Amino acid sequence: IKTKEDIEKLREGGNRHAYILNTLKSMVKPGITTKELDDEAHEYCRRLIDRYPEFDFIDSSEVLVVVNTTATQSHYYAQTSLIPKYLWPVLDYRILIKTNQCNYSLLPDNTKILIMDHELKHIIPGEPYKLVRHDVEDFSSMLREYGVQWALRNDLPNLLS
């Protein structure tokens, strides 16, 4: 049983989600496949790794970027995790960056690049790689730099130009 406060929170969350989807739906490209989204996101990762010395320790061929097509109403744009060691012989990947199709596919390119940069910053050197979790300061710095509605902005800097 939900309280009035719970119901109001759910209503507010649904309204925010609807606002984001309605704002971004004009950015969807007809006919785009999840394979194209995978390739695009991996290319952003590869270019960021090549461009920024802070990512020198990451081998882009060990990063698998996939689009999660089953997460239909999730709050995340992308998530990074380590691939279990027992799968290395069959996958040849060490890191998995999973994007959420219903959110990520709607974003402008500069926002996608910013998200990939953010996800790569969770990876730290080690054998095998290690991950740093999200924290309040990490998220707060993004909000300070780009604003509360950063994902909706078309004027974010292109980190690859």
mmCIF file of C-alpha atoms in Angstrom:
data_model
loop_
_atom_site.group_PDB
_atom_site.id
_atom_site.type_symbol
_atom_site.label_atom_id
_atom_site.label_comp_id
_atom_site.label_asym_id
_atom_site.label_seq_id
_atom_site.Cartn_x
_atom_site.Cartn_y
_atom_site.Cartn_z
ATOM 1 C CA ILE A 1 0.000 0.000 0.000
ATOM 2 C CA LYS A 2 1.367 3.379 -1.039
ATOM 3 C CA THR A 3 1.074 6.518 1.049
ATOM 4 C CA LYS A 4 -0.001 9.840 -0.448
ATOM 5 C CA GLU A 5 3.652 10.922 -0.330
ATOM 6 C CA ASP A 6 4.758 7.771 -2.205
ATOM 7 C CA ILE A 7 2.106 8.334 -4.870
ATOM 8 C CA GLU A 8 3.167 11.971 -5.259
ATOM 9 C CA LYS A 9 6.819 10.944 -5.659
ATOM 10 C CA LEU A 10 5.843 8.390 -8.298
ATOM 11 C CA ARG A 11 3.755 11.028 -10.098
ATOM 12 C CA GLU A 12 6.658 13.532 -10.039
ATOM 13 C CA GLY A 13 9.079 10.893 -11.338
ATOM 14 C CA GLY A 14 6.688 9.907 -14.121
ATOM 15 C CA ASN A 15 6.184 13.539 -15.108
ATOM 16 C CA ARG A 16 9.961 14.110 -15.260
ATOM 17 C CA HIS A 17 10.423 10.974 -17.336
ATOM 18 C CA ALA A 18 7.616 12.002 -19.719
ATOM 19 C CA TYR A 19 9.108 15.481 -20.043
ATOM 20 C CA ILE A 20 12.516 14.077 -20.959
ATOM 21 C CA LEU A 21 11.115 11.614 -23.492
ATOM 22 C CA ASN A 22 8.844 14.233 -25.077
ATOM 23 C CA THR A 23 11.722 16.699 -25.292
ATOM 24 C CA LEU A 24 14.111 14.162 -26.810
ATOM 25 C CA LYS A 25 11.813 12.246 -29.159
ATOM 26 C CA SER A 26 12.547 14.687 -31.985
ATOM 27 C CA MET A 27 16.176 13.498 -31.875
ATOM 28 C CA VAL A 28 15.410 9.852 -32.671
ATOM 29 C CA LYS A 29 16.745 8.831 -36.059
ATOM 30 C CA PRO A 30 14.394 6.568 -38.036
ATOM 31 C CA GLY A 31 15.791 3.170 -38.889
ATOM 32 C CA ILE A 32 18.747 3.225 -36.510
ATOM 33 C CA THR A 33 19.654 -0.240 -35.230
ATOM 34 C CA THR A 34 21.069 -1.217 -31.863
ATOM 35 C CA LYS A 35 24.195 -2.450 -33.706
ATOM 36 C CA GLU A 36 24.691 1.080 -35.055
ATOM 37 C CA LEU A 37 24.271 2.479 -31.546
ATOM 38 C CA ASP A 38 26.784 -0.073 -30.181
ATOM 39 C CA ASP A 39 29.285 0.856 -32.883
ATOM 40 C CA GLU A 40 28.756 4.587 -32.384
ATOM 41 C CA ALA A 41 29.234 4.359 -28.601
ATOM 42 C CA HIS A 42 32.320 2.163 -28.969
ATOM 43 C CA GLU A 43 33.793 4.623 -31.461
ATOM 44 C CA TYR A 44 33.260 7.450 -28.962
ATOM 45 C CA CYS A 45 35.044 5.377 -26.311
ATOM 46 C CA ARG A 46 37.937 4.547 -28.629
ATOM 47 C CA ARG A 47 38.392 8.184 -29.639
ATOM 48 C CA LEU A 48 38.236 9.418 -26.032
ATOM 49 C CA ILE A 49 40.809 6.797 -24.976
ATOM 50 C CA ASP A 50 43.086 7.833 -27.861
ATOM 51 C CA ARG A 51 42.699 11.549 -27.188
ATOM 52 C CA TYR A 52 43.006 11.899 -23.404
ATOM 53 C CA PRO A 53 46.160 10.781 -21.531
ATOM 54 C CA GLU A 54 44.104 9.987 -18.411
ATOM 55 C CA PHE A 55 42.764 6.951 -20.316
ATOM 56 C CA ASP A 56 46.142 5.704 -21.639
ATOM 57 C CA PHE A 57 45.979 2.577 -19.489
ATOM 58 C CA ILE A 58 42.704 1.414 -21.123
ATOM 59 C CA ASP A 59 42.923 -0.843 -24.161
ATOM 60 C CA SER A 60 39.874 0.093 -26.229
ATOM 61 C CA SER A 61 39.775 -3.396 -27.752
ATOM 62 C CA GLU A 62 38.982 -4.710 -24.244
ATOM 63 C CA VAL A 63 35.906 -2.470 -23.900
ATOM 64 C CA LEU A 64 32.590 -3.913 -25.022
ATOM 65 C CA VAL A 65 29.827 -1.344 -25.511
ATOM 66 C CA VAL A 66 26.314 -2.675 -25.888
ATOM 67 C CA VAL A 67 22.826 -1.239 -26.003
ATOM 68 C CA ASN A 68 20.446 -2.677 -23.426
ATOM 69 C CA THR A 69 17.187 -3.042 -25.319
ATOM 70 C CA THR A 70 15.320 -4.602 -22.398
ATOM 71 C CA ALA A 71 15.501 -1.623 -20.014
ATOM 72 C CA THR A 72 12.405 0.242 -21.107
ATOM 73 C CA GLN A 73 11.911 2.694 -18.272
ATOM 74 C CA SER A 74 15.171 2.958 -16.410
ATOM 75 C CA HIS A 75 16.815 6.094 -15.088
ATOM 76 C CA TYR A 76 20.344 5.411 -16.346
ATOM 77 C CA TYR A 77 22.011 6.384 -19.625
ATOM 78 C CA ALA A 78 24.989 4.043 -19.265
ATOM 79 C CA GLN A 79 26.561 1.719 -16.699
ATOM 80 C CA THR A 80 30.072 0.315 -16.526
ATOM 81 C CA SER A 81 30.980 -3.053 -15.071
ATOM 82 C CA LEU A 82 33.857 -5.498 -15.144
ATOM 83 C CA ILE A 83 33.465 -8.702 -17.103
ATOM 84 C CA PRO A 84 34.081 -11.706 -14.826
ATOM 85 C CA LYS A 85 37.498 -13.289 -15.275
ATOM 86 C CA TYR A 86 36.050 -16.691 -16.175
ATOM 87 C CA LEU A 87 34.513 -15.136 -19.323
ATOM 88 C CA TRP A 88 37.749 -13.559 -20.604
ATOM 89 C CA PRO A 89 38.808 -16.553 -22.746
ATOM 90 C CA VAL A 90 35.529 -16.553 -24.651
ATOM 91 C CA LEU A 91 34.802 -12.813 -24.823
ATOM 92 C CA ASP A 92 38.219 -11.116 -25.165
ATOM 93 C CA TYR A 93 36.751 -8.138 -23.269
ATOM 94 C CA ARG A 94 37.465 -6.920 -19.731
ATOM 95 C CA ILE A 95 35.040 -3.989 -19.421
ATOM 96 C CA LEU A 96 31.348 -3.713 -20.291
ATOM 97 C CA ILE A 97 29.670 -0.358 -20.861
ATOM 98 C CA LYS A 98 25.948 -0.903 -21.185
ATOM 99 C CA THR A 99 23.808 1.915 -22.547
ATOM 100 C CA ASN A 100 20.064 2.133 -22.055
ATOM 101 C CA GLN A 101 18.451 2.281 -25.496
ATOM 102 C CA CYS A 102 15.316 4.135 -24.399
ATOM 103 C CA ASN A 103 17.429 6.961 -22.923
ATOM 104 C CA TYR A 104 20.801 6.927 -24.706
ATOM 105 C CA SER A 105 19.524 6.607 -28.273
ATOM 106 C CA LEU A 106 17.587 9.860 -27.940
ATOM 107 C CA LEU A 107 20.550 11.998 -26.902
ATOM 108 C CA PRO A 108 22.511 14.460 -29.045
ATOM 109 C CA ASP A 109 26.012 13.275 -30.026
ATOM 110 C CA ASN A 110 27.848 15.651 -27.660
ATOM 111 C CA THR A 111 25.809 14.326 -24.733
ATOM 112 C CA LYS A 112 26.589 10.721 -25.735
ATOM 113 C CA ILE A 113 30.299 11.563 -25.839
ATOM 114 C CA LEU A 114 30.071 13.208 -22.415
ATOM 115 C CA ILE A 115 28.377 10.094 -21.021
ATOM 116 C CA MET A 116 31.054 7.789 -22.480
ATOM 117 C CA ASP A 117 33.747 10.066 -20.985
ATOM 118 C CA HIS A 118 31.970 9.873 -17.638
ATOM 119 C CA GLU A 119 31.781 6.064 -17.807
ATOM 120 C CA LEU A 120 35.456 5.727 -18.766
ATOM 121 C CA LYS A 121 36.388 7.785 -15.684
ATOM 122 C CA HIS A 122 35.028 4.959 -13.514
ATOM 123 C CA ILE A 123 37.809 2.673 -14.781
ATOM 124 C CA ILE A 124 41.088 2.794 -12.871
ATOM 125 C CA PRO A 125 44.404 1.084 -13.619
ATOM 126 C CA GLY A 126 45.039 -2.356 -12.297
ATOM 127 C CA GLU A 127 45.521 -5.917 -13.408
ATOM 128 C CA PRO A 128 42.711 -6.577 -13.906
ATOM 129 C CA TYR A 129 41.040 -3.183 -14.258
ATOM 130 C CA LYS A 130 39.171 -1.807 -11.279
ATOM 131 C CA LEU A 131 36.083 0.393 -11.066
ATOM 132 C CA VAL A 132 35.337 3.441 -8.966
ATOM 133 C CA ARG A 133 31.698 3.762 -7.980
ATOM 134 C CA HIS A 134 29.539 6.838 -8.527
ATOM 135 C CA ASP A 135 29.572 9.219 -5.619
ATOM 136 C CA VAL A 136 27.840 12.462 -4.722
ATOM 137 C CA GLU A 137 30.842 14.606 -5.679
ATOM 138 C CA ASP A 138 31.117 12.927 -9.067
ATOM 139 C CA PHE A 139 27.497 13.692 -9.915
ATOM 140 C CA SER A 140 27.598 17.154 -8.276
ATOM 141 C CA SER A 141 30.529 18.218 -10.462
ATOM 142 C CA MET A 142 28.539 17.341 -13.602
ATOM 143 C CA LEU A 143 25.564 19.339 -12.353
ATOM 144 C CA ARG A 144 27.774 22.333 -11.470
ATOM 145 C CA GLU A 145 29.464 22.309 -14.857
ATOM 146 C CA TYR A 146 26.509 21.545 -17.141
ATOM 147 C CA GLY A 147 23.369 22.284 -15.112
ATOM 148 C CA VAL A 148 20.500 20.182 -13.805
ATOM 149 C CA GLN A 149 19.049 19.513 -17.261
ATOM 150 C CA TRP A 150 22.425 18.656 -18.831
ATOM 151 C CA ALA A 151 21.073 15.645 -20.767
ATOM 152 C CA LEU A 152 18.541 17.827 -22.579
ATOM 153 C CA ARG A 153 21.004 20.463 -23.731
ATOM 154 C CA ASN A 154 22.108 20.683 -27.361
ATOM 155 C CA ASP A 155 24.978 23.051 -26.572
ATOM 156 C CA LEU A 156 27.284 20.778 -24.549
ATOM 157 C CA PRO A 157 30.944 20.909 -25.576
ATOM 158 C CA ASN A 158 32.199 18.263 -27.977
ATOM 159 C CA LEU A 159 34.999 16.541 -26.042
ATOM 160 C CA LEU A 160 36.346 15.090 -29.286
ATOM 161 C CA SER A 161 36.687 18.277 -31.329
#
